[in-house]
Amino acid sequence: MSRGGKRTRSQSPEYRKPEIGIRTAGFGDDYIPFEFEDDNFRTGEDIPRKRKHEEVEEKVSEQKESNRRPRLARYEDGTFTTPWMRNMKSIVPESAARFFHDEVEAFTRYISPTPAENELRRLIVKEIEVYARKIWSDATANAFGSVATGLYLPTGDIDVVIETVHVSSLSKASTQTALMRLANTLRNAGLAERRKIQVIAARVPIIKFNSVHGTLSICREDRADLSPTGGIPIDISINQTNGIRAITMIKKYLGRFPALRSLILVVKAYLNQRGMNEVYKGGLGSYSIICLAISFLQVSLA
């Protein structure tokens, strides 16, 4: 009986003597000895423990050795992370910057025009010249822009300029009339896909259509996802020779800066993927990208 007349726990009728393995002395009933067994009791084997210093060092050493081993840039299931990585070297360098450099080079080889694509575009320009001469006997057709410099993407268009003395470049109305005649001739010849051809009355009037040529059959199998699903887009102007004169200048810079070609193609592909390559939508055109890349290399290497 405790002070105040109250019973202690041990004197209570409901109190039962503890089972073996439970001590009542000292710390009371809440002490659990080591030999106590309980299905819900954690023994300590499933509790995470800190690794020893030697184990950590061994793990780091194994990881470094794994990075040095020759391997391809693949996912765990064996597939390539990107299609152009098929062309990468098998050794993965320790430097992230070096790996990025190698991937850019592989992408450049992957995205660059093939001989078949170059020949197809040359034949399209020649075909346009043939029909232009049916209207103006002295007419010549030349490609300019990315096609002339070899900096076009698989889905890129062909910029063509018709030169003739029979059309005055000083009169916009005269130019539009001449383009309408040429558009009708090309449509009747069946050069335009679905016979759809437009004359755009912009600051520099142009003919705009998709060629009936340029299907997936002429493109590499590993680049089928980047090839045009229809005809190659074509823009035709008359007596606008500024683009022709720029070809020599661009080729000079391509020879001066070896990295320029890769830089231009990467930026063009990046903007094209995000729909930011159309000038009339506020994007950057091909010539602007080239000037931007040249300026960047000039400042960086100065």
Coordinates of N, CA and C in Angstrom, one line a residue, residues 122-253:
R122 N 20.9 19.4 -107.3 CA 21.4 20.0 -108.5 C 20.5 19.8 -109.7
L123 N 20.0 18.6 -109.8 CA 19.1 18.2 -110.9 C 17.8 19.0 -110.8
I124 N 17.3 19.3 -109.6 CA 16.1 20.1 -109.5 C 16.3 21.5 -110.0
V125 N 17.5 22.1 -109.7 CA 17.8 23.5 -110.1 C 17.9 23.5 -111.7
K126 N 18.6 22.4 -112.2 CA 18.8 22.3 -113.6 C 17.4 22.2 -114.3
E127 N 16.5 21.5 -113.8 CA 15.2 21.3 -114.4 C 14.4 22.6 -114.4
I128 N 14.5 23.4 -113.3 CA 13.9 24.7 -113.3 C 14.5 25.6 -114.4
E129 N 15.8 25.5 -114.6 CA 16.4 26.4 -115.6 C 15.9 26.0 -117.0
V130 N 15.7 24.7 -117.2 CA 15.2 24.3 -118.5 C 13.8 24.9 -118.9
Y131 N 12.9 24.9 -117.9 CA 11.6 25.5 -118.1 C 11.6 27.0 -118.1
A132 N 12.6 27.6 -117.4 CA 12.7 29.1 -117.4 C 13.2 29.6 -118.8
R133 N 14.0 28.8 -119.5 CA 14.5 29.1 -120.8 C 13.4 29.0 -121.9
K134 N 12.3 28.3 -121.5 CA 11.2 28.3 -122.5 C 10.5 29.6 -122.5
I135 N 10.7 30.5 -121.5 CA 10.1 31.8 -121.4 C 11.1 32.8 -121.8
W136 N 12.3 32.7 -121.2 CA 13.4 33.7 -121.5 C 14.6 32.9 -122.0
S137 N 15.1 33.1 -123.2 CA 16.1 32.2 -123.8 C 17.4 32.3 -123.0
D138 N 17.7 33.5 -122.4 CA 19.0 33.7 -121.8 C 19.0 33.3 -120.3
A139 N 17.9 32.8 -119.8 CA 17.7 32.5 -118.3 C 18.7 31.5 -117.8
T140 N 19.2 31.8 -116.6 CA 20.1 30.8 -115.9 C 19.5 30.7 -114.5
A141 N 19.6 29.5 -114.0 CA 19.1 29.2 -112.6 C 20.3 28.7 -111.8
N142 N 20.5 29.3 -110.6 CA 21.5 29.0 -109.7 C 21.0 28.9 -108.3
A143 N 21.5 27.9 -107.6 CA 21.2 27.7 -106.1 C 22.1 28.6 -105.3
F144 N 21.5 29.2 -104.3 CA 22.3 30.0 -103.3 C 21.9 29.6 -101.9
G145 N 22.5 30.2 -100.9 CA 22.1 29.9 -99.6 C 22.8 28.6 -99.1
S146 N 22.1 27.9 -98.3 CA 22.6 26.7 -97.6 C 22.9 25.6 -98.6
V147 N 22.1 25.5 -99.7 CA 22.4 24.4 -100.7 C 23.7 24.7 -101.4
A148 N 24.0 25.9 -101.7 CA 25.3 26.2 -102.4 C 26.5 26.1 -101.5
T149 N 26.3 26.3 -100.2 CA 27.5 26.1 -99.2 C 27.5 24.8 -98.5
G150 N 26.5 23.9 -98.8 CA 26.5 22.6 -98.2 C 26.1 22.6 -96.7
L151 N 25.4 23.6 -96.3 CA 25.0 23.8 -94.8 C 23.5 23.6 -94.6
Y152 N 22.9 22.8 -95.5 CA 21.5 22.6 -95.4 C 21.2 21.4 -94.6
L153 N 20.0 21.4 -93.9 CA 19.5 20.2 -93.2 C 18.8 19.3 -94.2
P154 N 18.5 18.0 -93.8 CA 17.8 17.1 -94.7 C 16.4 17.7 -95.1
T155 N 15.8 18.5 -94.2 CA 14.5 19.0 -94.5 C 14.6 20.4 -95.1
G156 N 15.8 20.9 -95.3 CA 15.9 22.3 -95.8 C 15.4 22.5 -97.2
D157 N 15.2 23.8 -97.5 CA 14.6 24.2 -98.8 C 15.8 24.5 -99.8
I158 N 15.4 24.8 -101.0 CA 16.4 25.2 -102.0 C 16.0 26.6 -102.5
D159 N 17.0 27.5 -102.3 CA 16.8 28.9 -102.8 C 17.4 29.0 -104.2
V160 N 16.6 29.4 -105.1 CA 17.0 29.5 -106.5 C 16.8 30.9 -107.0
V161 N 17.8 31.4 -107.8 CA 17.6 32.7 -108.4 C 17.7 32.6 -109.9
I162 N 16.7 33.1 -110.6 CA 16.7 33.2 -112.1 C 17.3 34.5 -112.5
E163 N 18.3 34.4 -113.4 CA 18.9 35.7 -113.9 C 18.5 35.8 -115.4
T164 N 18.0 36.9 -115.8 CA 17.6 37.2 -117.2 C 17.6 38.7 -117.4
V165 N 18.0 39.1 -118.6 CA 17.9 40.5 -118.9 C 16.5 41.0 -119.4
H166 N 15.6 40.0 -119.5 CA 14.3 40.3 -120.0 C 13.3 40.8 -118.9
V167 N 13.8 40.7 -117.7 CA 12.9 41.2 -116.5 C 13.7 42.2 -115.8
S168 N 13.0 43.4 -115.6 CA 13.6 44.5 -114.8 C 13.5 44.2 -113.3
S169 N 14.6 44.2 -112.6 CA 14.6 44.0 -111.2 C 14.3 45.3 -110.5
L170 N 14.2 46.4 -111.2 CA 13.8 47.7 -110.5 C 12.3 47.9 -110.3
S171 N 11.6 47.1 -111.1 CA 10.1 47.2 -111.0 C 9.6 46.0 -110.3
K172 N 8.9 46.2 -109.2 CA 8.3 45.1 -108.4 C 7.2 44.5 -109.2
A173 N 6.4 45.3 -109.9 CA 5.2 44.8 -110.7 C 5.7 43.9 -111.8
S174 N 6.8 44.3 -112.4 CA 7.4 43.5 -113.5 C 7.9 42.2 -113.0
T175 N 8.5 42.2 -111.9 CA 9.0 41.0 -111.3 C 7.9 40.0 -111.0
Q176 N 6.8 40.5 -110.4 CA 5.7 39.7 -110.1 C 5.0 39.1 -111.3
T177 N 4.9 39.9 -112.3 CA 4.3 39.4 -113.6 C 5.2 38.2 -114.2
A178 N 6.5 38.4 -114.1 CA 7.4 37.4 -114.6 C 7.3 36.1 -113.8
L179 N 7.2 36.3 -112.5 CA 7.1 35.1 -111.6 C 5.8 34.4 -111.9
M180 N 4.7 35.1 -112.2 CA 3.4 34.4 -112.5 C 3.6 33.6 -113.7
R181 N 4.2 34.1 -114.7 CA 4.4 33.3 -116.0 C 5.2 32.1 -115.7
L182 N 6.3 32.2 -114.9 CA 7.1 31.1 -114.6 C 6.4 30.0 -113.7
A183 N 5.6 30.5 -112.8 CA 4.8 29.6 -111.9 C 3.8 28.8 -112.7
N184 N 3.1 29.4 -113.7 CA 2.2 28.7 -114.5 C 2.9 27.6 -115.4
T185 N 4.1 28.0 -115.9 CA 4.9 27.0 -116.7 C 5.3 25.8 -115.8
L186 N 5.8 26.1 -114.6 CA 6.2 25.0 -113.7 C 5.0 24.1 -113.3
R187 N 3.9 24.8 -113.1 CA 2.7 24.0 -112.7 C 2.2 23.1 -113.8
N188 N 2.2 23.6 -115.0 CA 1.8 22.8 -116.2 C 2.8 21.7 -116.5
A189 N 4.0 21.9 -116.1 CA 5.0 20.9 -116.3 C 5.0 19.8 -115.3
G190 N 4.2 20.0 -114.3 CA 4.1 19.0 -113.2 C 5.3 19.0 -112.2
L191 N 6.0 20.1 -112.1 CA 7.1 20.1 -111.2 C 6.7 20.3 -109.7
A192 N 5.5 20.9 -109.6 CA 5.1 21.2 -108.2 C 4.2 20.1 -107.6
E193 N 4.5 19.8 -106.4 CA 3.7 18.7 -105.7 C 2.3 19.1 -105.6
R194 N 1.4 18.2 -106.1 CA 0.0 18.4 -106.1 C -0.4 19.7 -106.9
R195 N 0.5 20.1 -107.8 CA 0.3 21.3 -108.6 C 0.0 22.6 -107.8
K196 N 0.5 22.6 -106.5 CA 0.3 23.7 -105.7 C 1.5 24.6 -105.8
I197 N 1.3 25.8 -106.2 CA 2.4 26.8 -106.4 C 1.9 28.2 -106.1
Q198 N 2.7 29.0 -105.4 CA 2.3 30.3 -105.0 C 3.3 31.3 -105.4
V199 N 2.8 32.5 -105.7 CA 3.7 33.7 -105.9 C 3.5 34.6 -104.7
I200 N 4.5 34.8 -103.8 CA 4.4 35.6 -102.6 C 4.9 37.0 -102.9
A201 N 3.9 37.9 -102.7 CA 4.2 39.4 -103.0 C 4.9 40.0 -101.8
A202 N 6.1 39.6 -101.4 CA 6.8 40.1 -100.3 C 7.7 41.3 -100.8
R203 N 8.6 41.7 -99.9 CA 9.5 42.8 -100.3 C 10.3 42.3 -101.5
V204 N 10.7 41.0 -101.4 CA 11.4 40.4 -102.6 C 10.4 39.3 -103.0
P205 N 9.7 39.5 -104.1 CA 8.7 38.5 -104.6 C 9.3 37.2 -104.9
I206 N 8.7 36.1 -104.5 CA 9.2 34.8 -104.8 C 8.1 33.8 -105.2
I207 N 8.5 32.7 -105.9 CA 7.7 31.6 -106.1 C 8.0 30.6 -105.0
K208 N 6.9 30.0 -104.5 CA 7.1 29.1 -103.4 C 6.3 27.8 -103.7
F209 N 6.9 26.6 -103.7 CA 6.2 25.4 -103.9 C 7.1 24.2 -103.4
N210 N 6.5 23.0 -103.3 CA 7.3 21.8 -103.0 C 7.5 21.0 -104.2
S211 N 8.7 20.6 -104.5 CA 9.0 19.8 -105.6 C 8.4 18.4 -105.6
V212 N 8.1 17.8 -106.7 CA 7.6 16.5 -106.7 C 8.7 15.5 -106.4
H213 N 10.0 16.0 -106.4 CA 11.1 15.1 -106.1 C 11.5 15.2 -104.6
G214 N 12.2 14.3 -104.1 CA 12.6 14.3 -102.7 C 11.9 13.5 -101.8
T215 N 11.7 12.2 -102.1 CA 11.0 11.3 -101.2 C 12.1 10.5 -100.4
L216 N 11.6 9.7 -99.5 CA 12.5 9.0 -98.5 C 13.4 8.0 -99.2
S217 N 13.1 7.7 -100.4 CA 13.9 6.6 -101.1 C 15.3 7.0 -101.4
I218 N 15.6 8.3 -101.5 CA 16.9 8.8 -101.8 C 17.8 9.1 -100.6
C219 N 17.2 8.9 -99.4 CA 17.9 9.3 -98.1 C 18.4 8.0 -97.4
R220 N 19.4 8.3 -96.6 CA 19.9 7.1 -95.8 C 18.9 6.6 -94.9
E221 N 19.0 5.3 -94.6 CA 18.1 4.6 -93.7 C 18.2 5.1 -92.3
D222 N 19.4 5.4 -91.9 CA 19.6 5.9 -90.5 C 19.1 7.3 -90.3
R223 N 18.7 8.0 -91.4 CA 18.2 9.3 -91.2 C 16.8 9.5 -91.7
A224 N 16.0 8.4 -91.8 CA 14.7 8.5 -92.3 C 13.8 9.4 -91.5
D225 N 14.1 9.5 -90.2 CA 13.2 10.3 -89.3 C 13.4 11.8 -89.6
L226 N 14.6 12.2 -90.3 CA 14.8 13.6 -90.5 C 14.6 14.0 -92.0
S227 N 14.3 13.0 -92.8 CA 14.1 13.3 -94.2 C 12.7 13.9 -94.5
P228 N 12.6 14.7 -95.5 CA 11.2 15.3 -95.8 C 10.2 14.2 -96.2
T229 N 9.0 14.3 -95.7 CA 8.0 13.3 -95.9 C 7.4 13.6 -97.3
G230 N 7.5 14.8 -97.8 CA 7.0 15.1 -99.1 C 8.1 15.7 -100.0
G231 N 7.7 16.6 -100.9 CA 8.7 17.2 -101.8 C 9.6 18.2 -101.1
I232 N 10.7 18.5 -101.7 CA 11.6 19.5 -101.2 C 11.1 20.9 -101.4
P233 N 11.0 21.7 -100.4 CA 10.5 23.1 -100.5 C 11.5 23.9 -101.4
I234 N 10.9 24.7 -102.3 CA 11.7 25.5 -103.2 C 11.2 27.0 -103.2
D235 N 12.2 27.9 -103.2 CA 11.9 29.3 -103.3 C 12.6 29.9 -104.5
I236 N 11.9 30.5 -105.4 CA 12.5 31.1 -106.6 C 12.4 32.6 -106.7
S237 N 13.4 33.3 -106.9 CA 13.4 34.7 -107.1 C 14.0 35.1 -108.5
I238 N 13.9 36.3 -108.9 CA 14.4 36.7 -110.2 C 15.4 37.9 -110.0
N239 N 16.6 37.7 -110.5 CA 17.6 38.8 -110.5 C 18.0 39.3 -109.1
Q240 N 17.8 38.5 -108.1 CA 18.3 38.8 -106.8 C 19.6 38.1 -106.5
T241 N 20.7 38.8 -106.9 CA 22.0 38.2 -106.9 C 22.8 38.4 -105.7
N242 N 22.3 39.0 -104.6 CA 23.0 39.1 -103.4 C 23.4 37.8 -102.8
G243 N 22.5 36.8 -102.9 CA 22.9 35.5 -102.3 C 24.0 34.8 -103.0
I244 N 24.1 35.1 -104.3 CA 25.2 34.4 -105.1 C 26.5 35.0 -104.7
R245 N 26.6 36.3 -104.5 CA 27.8 36.9 -104.1 C 28.3 36.5 -102.7
A246 N 27.3 36.1 -101.8 CA 27.6 35.8 -100.4 C 28.2 34.4 -100.3
I247 N 28.1 33.5 -101.4 CA 28.6 32.2 -101.3 C 30.1 32.1 -101.2
T248 N 30.8 33.0 -101.9 CA 32.3 33.0 -101.8 C 32.7 33.4 -100.5
M249 N 32.1 34.4 -99.9 CA 32.5 34.8 -98.5 C 32.2 33.8 -97.5
I250 N 31.1 33.1 -97.6 CA 30.8 32.0 -96.6 C 31.8 30.9 -96.7
K251 N 32.1 30.5 -97.9 CA 33.1 29.4 -98.1 C 34.5 29.8 -97.6
K252 N 34.8 31.0 -97.7 CA 36.1 31.5 -97.2 C 36.2 31.3 -95.7
Y253 N 35.1 31.7 -95.0 CA 35.1 31.5 -93.5 C 35.0 30.0 -93.1

